[in-house]
Amino acid sequence: MTLTDFSRLLLGDSEYQNAQYLLTLLRSREISAYDELSHILKIIAPVFSAEEYADFLAEGSHISDELFLLGYLAVHGQCLEIGAYDEDAGETVAAFAARRSGVTLENTDTYDEDEPEIFFETLQKAVEPLSYSLLVFASADFFEQFFLFLVPTDMLQGETVASEYRMIWD
């Protein structure tokens, strides 16, 4: 399953259509689209005003469809976006896991920005007995950041989500 298919599954048809509309605006590279895109751009790119968006476009910078969808999903509460250098990343992830799966995580202070995969592997082991899966997408496009999904394992029906941003470990 692609990230696009996964997004549609999480969002439902109506909200997914809105995501596609905004993605079309992003692709148009029109400065006038900033107001409608700003809430997502602030998460995924170094763009915090219409003027910065104009400069961003003039420099030829580009945001991939996948990164945009990850930002959209984060804005709509379907995943958690954290920066690789967030000081309270462990606490933030623990709160997100509690909201999404009801699991209380222990040892969340083990998050290390130099080796985040160890933390994510520990989190995966903690949620597996509850029939949840952890999906982690890493982006270094503009910021070092992660997008974390906790989804019921049966929602994936044995499929994985293919993405250039997906972190996979054994």
C-alpha atoms as a PDB file:
ATOM      1  CA  MET A   1       0.000   0.000   0.000  1.00  0.00           C
ATOM      2  CA  THR A   2       1.327   3.445  -0.845  1.00  0.00           C
ATOM      3  CA  LEU A   3       1.331   6.415   1.508  1.00  0.00           C
ATOM      4  CA  THR A   4      -1.461   7.851  -0.646  1.00  0.00           C
ATOM      5  CA  ASP A   5      -3.620   4.743  -0.089  1.00  0.00           C
ATOM      6  CA  PHE A   6      -2.790   4.793   3.609  1.00  0.00           C
ATOM      7  CA  SER A   7      -3.766   8.473   3.834  1.00  0.00           C
ATOM      8  CA  ARG A   8      -7.127   7.765   2.231  1.00  0.00           C
ATOM      9  CA  LEU A   9      -7.700   4.896   4.676  1.00  0.00           C
ATOM     10  CA  LEU A  10      -6.933   7.098   7.692  1.00  0.00           C
ATOM     11  CA  LEU A  11      -8.736  10.226   6.539  1.00  0.00           C
ATOM     12  CA  GLY A  12     -11.812   8.890   4.801  1.00  0.00           C
ATOM     13  CA  ASP A  13     -12.941  10.033   1.377  1.00  0.00           C
ATOM     14  CA  SER A  14     -14.106  13.560   2.215  1.00  0.00           C
ATOM     15  CA  GLU A  15     -11.014  14.618   4.163  1.00  0.00           C
ATOM     16  CA  TYR A  16      -8.782  12.861   1.653  1.00  0.00           C
ATOM     17  CA  GLN A  17     -10.367  14.931  -1.139  1.00  0.00           C
ATOM     18  CA  ASN A  18      -9.486  18.068   0.837  1.00  0.00           C
ATOM     19  CA  ALA A  19      -5.881  16.849   1.113  1.00  0.00           C
ATOM     20  CA  GLN A  20      -5.805  16.316  -2.647  1.00  0.00           C
ATOM     21  CA  TYR A  21      -7.202  19.803  -3.247  1.00  0.00           C
ATOM     22  CA  LEU A  22      -4.456  21.331  -1.083  1.00  0.00           C
ATOM     23  CA  LEU A  23      -1.855  19.189  -2.811  1.00  0.00           C
ATOM     24  CA  THR A  24      -3.053  20.578  -6.145  1.00  0.00           C
ATOM     25  CA  LEU A  25      -2.613  24.098  -4.747  1.00  0.00           C
ATOM     26  CA  LEU A  26       0.909  23.218  -3.618  1.00  0.00           C
ATOM     27  CA  ARG A  27       1.775  21.876  -7.060  1.00  0.00           C
ATOM     28  CA  SER A  28       0.465  25.061  -8.700  1.00  0.00           C
ATOM     29  CA  ARG A  29       3.316  26.966  -7.027  1.00  0.00           C
ATOM     30  CA  GLU A  30       1.082  30.016  -6.747  1.00  0.00           C
ATOM     31  CA  ILE A  31       2.012  32.455  -4.000  1.00  0.00           C
ATOM     32  CA  SER A  32      -1.689  33.192  -3.479  1.00  0.00           C
ATOM     33  CA  ALA A  33      -2.161  29.625  -2.188  1.00  0.00           C
ATOM     34  CA  TYR A  34      -0.066  30.337   0.924  1.00  0.00           C
ATOM     35  CA  ASP A  35      -3.023  31.134   3.200  1.00  0.00           C
ATOM     36  CA  GLU A  36      -4.639  27.770   2.509  1.00  0.00           C
ATOM     37  CA  LEU A  37      -1.351  25.862   2.805  1.00  0.00           C
ATOM     38  CA  SER A  38       0.297  27.709   5.679  1.00  0.00           C
ATOM     39  CA  HIS A  39      -0.852  25.404   8.494  1.00  0.00           C
ATOM     40  CA  ILE A  40       0.875  22.473   6.787  1.00  0.00           C
ATOM     41  CA  LEU A  41       3.885  24.330   5.396  1.00  0.00           C
ATOM     42  CA  LYS A  42       4.857  25.489   8.894  1.00  0.00           C
ATOM     43  CA  ILE A  43       5.327  21.841   9.892  1.00  0.00           C
ATOM     44  CA  ILE A  44       7.228  20.559   6.864  1.00  0.00           C
ATOM     45  CA  ALA A  45       9.214  23.456   5.408  1.00  0.00           C
ATOM     46  CA  PRO A  46      11.050  26.584   6.552  1.00  0.00           C
ATOM     47  CA  VAL A  47       8.130  28.779   5.463  1.00  0.00           C
ATOM     48  CA  PHE A  48       6.383  30.905   8.070  1.00  0.00           C
ATOM     49  CA  SER A  49       4.946  33.800   6.044  1.00  0.00           C
ATOM     50  CA  ALA A  50       3.671  34.605   2.559  1.00  0.00           C
ATOM     51  CA  GLU A  51       6.912  36.451   1.862  1.00  0.00           C
ATOM     52  CA  GLU A  52       8.978  33.418   2.826  1.00  0.00           C
ATOM     53  CA  TYR A  53       6.741  31.262   0.633  1.00  0.00           C
ATOM     54  CA  ALA A  54       7.369  33.600  -2.301  1.00  0.00           C
ATOM     55  CA  ASP A  55      11.140  33.330  -1.686  1.00  0.00           C
ATOM     56  CA  PHE A  56      10.841  29.554  -1.312  1.00  0.00           C
ATOM     57  CA  LEU A  57       9.129  29.293  -4.696  1.00  0.00           C
ATOM     58  CA  ALA A  58      11.514  31.739  -6.353  1.00  0.00           C
ATOM     59  CA  GLU A  59      14.480  29.635  -5.212  1.00  0.00           C
ATOM     60  CA  GLY A  60      12.932  26.631  -6.948  1.00  0.00           C
ATOM     61  CA  SER A  61      12.430  24.717  -3.689  1.00  0.00           C
ATOM     62  CA  HIS A  62      10.059  21.798  -3.878  1.00  0.00           C
ATOM     63  CA  ILE A  63       7.970  19.801  -1.404  1.00  0.00           C
ATOM     64  CA  SER A  64       7.274  16.207  -2.365  1.00  0.00           C
ATOM     65  CA  ASP A  65       3.717  14.883  -2.383  1.00  0.00           C
ATOM     66  CA  GLU A  66       4.638  12.383   0.320  1.00  0.00           C
ATOM     67  CA  LEU A  67       6.080  14.970   2.691  1.00  0.00           C
ATOM     68  CA  PHE A  68       3.019  17.142   2.148  1.00  0.00           C
ATOM     69  CA  LEU A  69       0.712  14.213   2.974  1.00  0.00           C
ATOM     70  CA  LEU A  70       2.699  13.467   6.138  1.00  0.00           C
ATOM     71  CA  GLY A  71       2.321  17.099   7.198  1.00  0.00           C
ATOM     72  CA  TYR A  72      -1.391  17.013   6.406  1.00  0.00           C
ATOM     73  CA  LEU A  73      -1.854  13.849   8.454  1.00  0.00           C
ATOM     74  CA  ALA A  74       0.019  15.419  11.369  1.00  0.00           C
ATOM     75  CA  VAL A  75      -2.125  18.562  11.257  1.00  0.00           C
ATOM     76  CA  HIS A  76      -5.236  16.357  11.308  1.00  0.00           C
ATOM     77  CA  GLY A  77      -4.122  14.304  14.310  1.00  0.00           C
ATOM     78  CA  GLN A  78      -3.488  11.068  12.429  1.00  0.00           C
ATOM     79  CA  CYS A  79       0.192  11.024  13.333  1.00  0.00           C
ATOM     80  CA  LEU A  80       2.685  12.771  15.536  1.00  0.00           C
ATOM     81  CA  GLU A  81       5.414  14.966  14.095  1.00  0.00           C
ATOM     82  CA  ILE A  82       8.514  15.411  16.210  1.00  0.00           C
ATOM     83  CA  GLY A  83      11.825  17.025  15.441  1.00  0.00           C
ATOM     84  CA  ALA A  84      14.896  14.877  15.848  1.00  0.00           C
ATOM     85  CA  TYR A  85      16.227  17.350  18.394  1.00  0.00           C
ATOM     86  CA  ASP A  86      13.067  17.869  20.453  1.00  0.00           C
ATOM     87  CA  GLU A  87      14.119  17.831  24.078  1.00  0.00           C
ATOM     88  CA  ASP A  88      10.862  16.288  25.268  1.00  0.00           C
ATOM     89  CA  ALA A  89      10.416  13.827  22.375  1.00  0.00           C
ATOM     90  CA  GLY A  90      10.082  10.840  24.692  1.00  0.00           C
ATOM     91  CA  GLU A  91       7.321  12.482  26.718  1.00  0.00           C
ATOM     92  CA  THR A  92       5.540  13.682  23.578  1.00  0.00           C
ATOM     93  CA  VAL A  93       5.631  10.202  22.043  1.00  0.00           C
ATOM     94  CA  ALA A  94       4.420   8.637  25.312  1.00  0.00           C
ATOM     95  CA  ALA A  95       1.433  11.002  25.438  1.00  0.00           C
ATOM     96  CA  PHE A  96       0.627  10.292  21.792  1.00  0.00           C
ATOM     97  CA  ALA A  97       0.841   6.518  22.362  1.00  0.00           C
ATOM     98  CA  ALA A  98      -1.482   6.794  25.356  1.00  0.00           C
ATOM     99  CA  ARG A  99      -4.045   8.731  23.293  1.00  0.00           C
ATOM    100  CA  ARG A 100      -3.861   6.436  20.256  1.00  0.00           C
ATOM    101  CA  SER A 101      -3.506   2.991  21.794  1.00  0.00           C
ATOM    102  CA  GLY A 102      -4.118   3.335  25.515  1.00  0.00           C
ATOM    103  CA  VAL A 103      -0.620   2.020  26.256  1.00  0.00           C
ATOM    104  CA  THR A 104       1.420   3.606  29.012  1.00  0.00           C
ATOM    105  CA  LEU A 105       5.030   3.645  27.976  1.00  0.00           C
ATOM    106  CA  GLU A 106       7.837   3.172  30.438  1.00  0.00           C
ATOM    107  CA  ASN A 107      11.352   4.555  30.024  1.00  0.00           C
ATOM    108  CA  THR A 108      10.404   7.274  27.592  1.00  0.00           C
ATOM    109  CA  ASP A 109      13.504   9.145  28.671  1.00  0.00           C
ATOM    110  CA  THR A 110      15.536   6.706  26.563  1.00  0.00           C
ATOM    111  CA  TYR A 111      14.951   8.765  23.421  1.00  0.00           C
ATOM    112  CA  ASP A 112      18.340   9.678  21.955  1.00  0.00           C
ATOM    113  CA  GLU A 113      18.453  11.984  18.938  1.00  0.00           C
ATOM    114  CA  ASP A 114      21.614  10.237  17.749  1.00  0.00           C
ATOM    115  CA  GLU A 115      19.937   6.804  17.735  1.00  0.00           C
ATOM    116  CA  PRO A 116      16.169   7.290  17.509  1.00  0.00           C
ATOM    117  CA  GLU A 117      15.636   3.877  15.934  1.00  0.00           C
ATOM    118  CA  ILE A 118      16.388   2.217  19.298  1.00  0.00           C
ATOM    119  CA  PHE A 119      13.564   4.193  20.903  1.00  0.00           C
ATOM    120  CA  PHE A 120      11.191   3.373  18.044  1.00  0.00           C
ATOM    121  CA  GLU A 121      12.064  -0.334  18.226  1.00  0.00           C
ATOM    122  CA  THR A 122      11.276  -0.299  21.960  1.00  0.00           C
ATOM    123  CA  LEU A 123       7.988   1.461  21.280  1.00  0.00           C
ATOM    124  CA  GLN A 124       7.082  -1.096  18.600  1.00  0.00           C
ATOM    125  CA  LYS A 125       7.687  -3.941  21.054  1.00  0.00           C
ATOM    126  CA  ALA A 126       5.487  -2.197  23.641  1.00  0.00           C
ATOM    127  CA  VAL A 127       2.504  -1.766  21.305  1.00  0.00           C
ATOM    128  CA  GLU A 128       2.640  -5.128  19.483  1.00  0.00           C
ATOM    129  CA  PRO A 129       0.911  -7.077  22.301  1.00  0.00           C
ATOM    130  CA  LEU A 130      -1.928  -4.567  22.075  1.00  0.00           C
ATOM    131  CA  SER A 131      -2.333  -5.344  18.341  1.00  0.00           C
ATOM    132  CA  TYR A 132      -0.965  -1.980  17.279  1.00  0.00           C
ATOM    133  CA  SER A 133       1.733  -1.232  14.763  1.00  0.00           C
ATOM    134  CA  LEU A 134       4.164   1.635  14.828  1.00  0.00           C
ATOM    135  CA  LEU A 135       4.987   3.236  11.504  1.00  0.00           C
ATOM    136  CA  VAL A 136       7.792   5.779  11.487  1.00  0.00           C
ATOM    137  CA  PHE A 137       8.559   8.088   8.589  1.00  0.00           C
ATOM    138  CA  ALA A 138      11.760  10.129   8.705  1.00  0.00           C
ATOM    139  CA  SER A 139      12.363  13.287   6.747  1.00  0.00           C
ATOM    140  CA  ALA A 140      15.504  15.320   6.426  1.00  0.00           C
ATOM    141  CA  ASP A 141      14.175  17.407   3.527  1.00  0.00           C
ATOM    142  CA  PHE A 142      14.112  20.700   5.427  1.00  0.00           C
ATOM    143  CA  PHE A 143      14.295  19.584   9.081  1.00  0.00           C
ATOM    144  CA  GLU A 144      15.338  16.406  10.829  1.00  0.00           C
ATOM    145  CA  GLN A 145      11.887  15.147  11.743  1.00  0.00           C
ATOM    146  CA  PHE A 146       9.829  12.024  12.288  1.00  0.00           C
ATOM    147  CA  PHE A 147       6.169  11.278  11.667  1.00  0.00           C
ATOM    148  CA  LEU A 148       4.843   8.516  13.939  1.00  0.00           C
ATOM    149  CA  PHE A 149       1.689   6.515  13.356  1.00  0.00           C
ATOM    150  CA  LEU A 150       0.156   4.047  15.793  1.00  0.00           C
ATOM    151  CA  VAL A 151      -2.509   2.063  14.003  1.00  0.00           C
ATOM    152  CA  PRO A 152      -4.409  -1.098  14.805  1.00  0.00           C
ATOM    153  CA  THR A 153      -2.480  -3.912  13.120  1.00  0.00           C
ATOM    154  CA  ASP A 154      -5.623  -5.328  11.528  1.00  0.00           C
ATOM    155  CA  MET A 155      -6.167  -1.989   9.763  1.00  0.00           C
ATOM    156  CA  LEU A 156      -3.109  -2.752   7.663  1.00  0.00           C
ATOM    157  CA  GLN A 157      -4.396  -6.261   6.844  1.00  0.00           C
ATOM    158  CA  GLY A 158      -0.881  -7.623   6.578  1.00  0.00           C
ATOM    159  CA  GLU A 159       0.291  -4.892   4.206  1.00  0.00           C
ATOM    160  CA  THR A 160       3.108  -2.472   4.732  1.00  0.00           C
ATOM    161  CA  VAL A 161       3.067   1.173   3.761  1.00  0.00           C
ATOM    162  CA  ALA A 162       5.604   1.868   1.045  1.00  0.00           C
ATOM    163  CA  SER A 163       7.237   5.263   1.177  1.00  0.00           C
ATOM    164  CA  GLU A 164      10.606   6.838   0.570  1.00  0.00           C
ATOM    165  CA  TYR A 165      10.362   8.195   4.117  1.00  0.00           C
ATOM    166  CA  ARG A 166       9.447   4.954   5.885  1.00  0.00           C
ATOM    167  CA  MET A 167      11.862   3.684   8.539  1.00  0.00           C
ATOM    168  CA  ILE A 168      11.922  -0.108   8.636  1.00  0.00           C
ATOM    169  CA  TRP A 169      13.865  -2.276  11.006  1.00  0.00           C
ATOM    170  CA  ASP A 170      13.971  -5.999  11.743  1.00  0.00           C
END
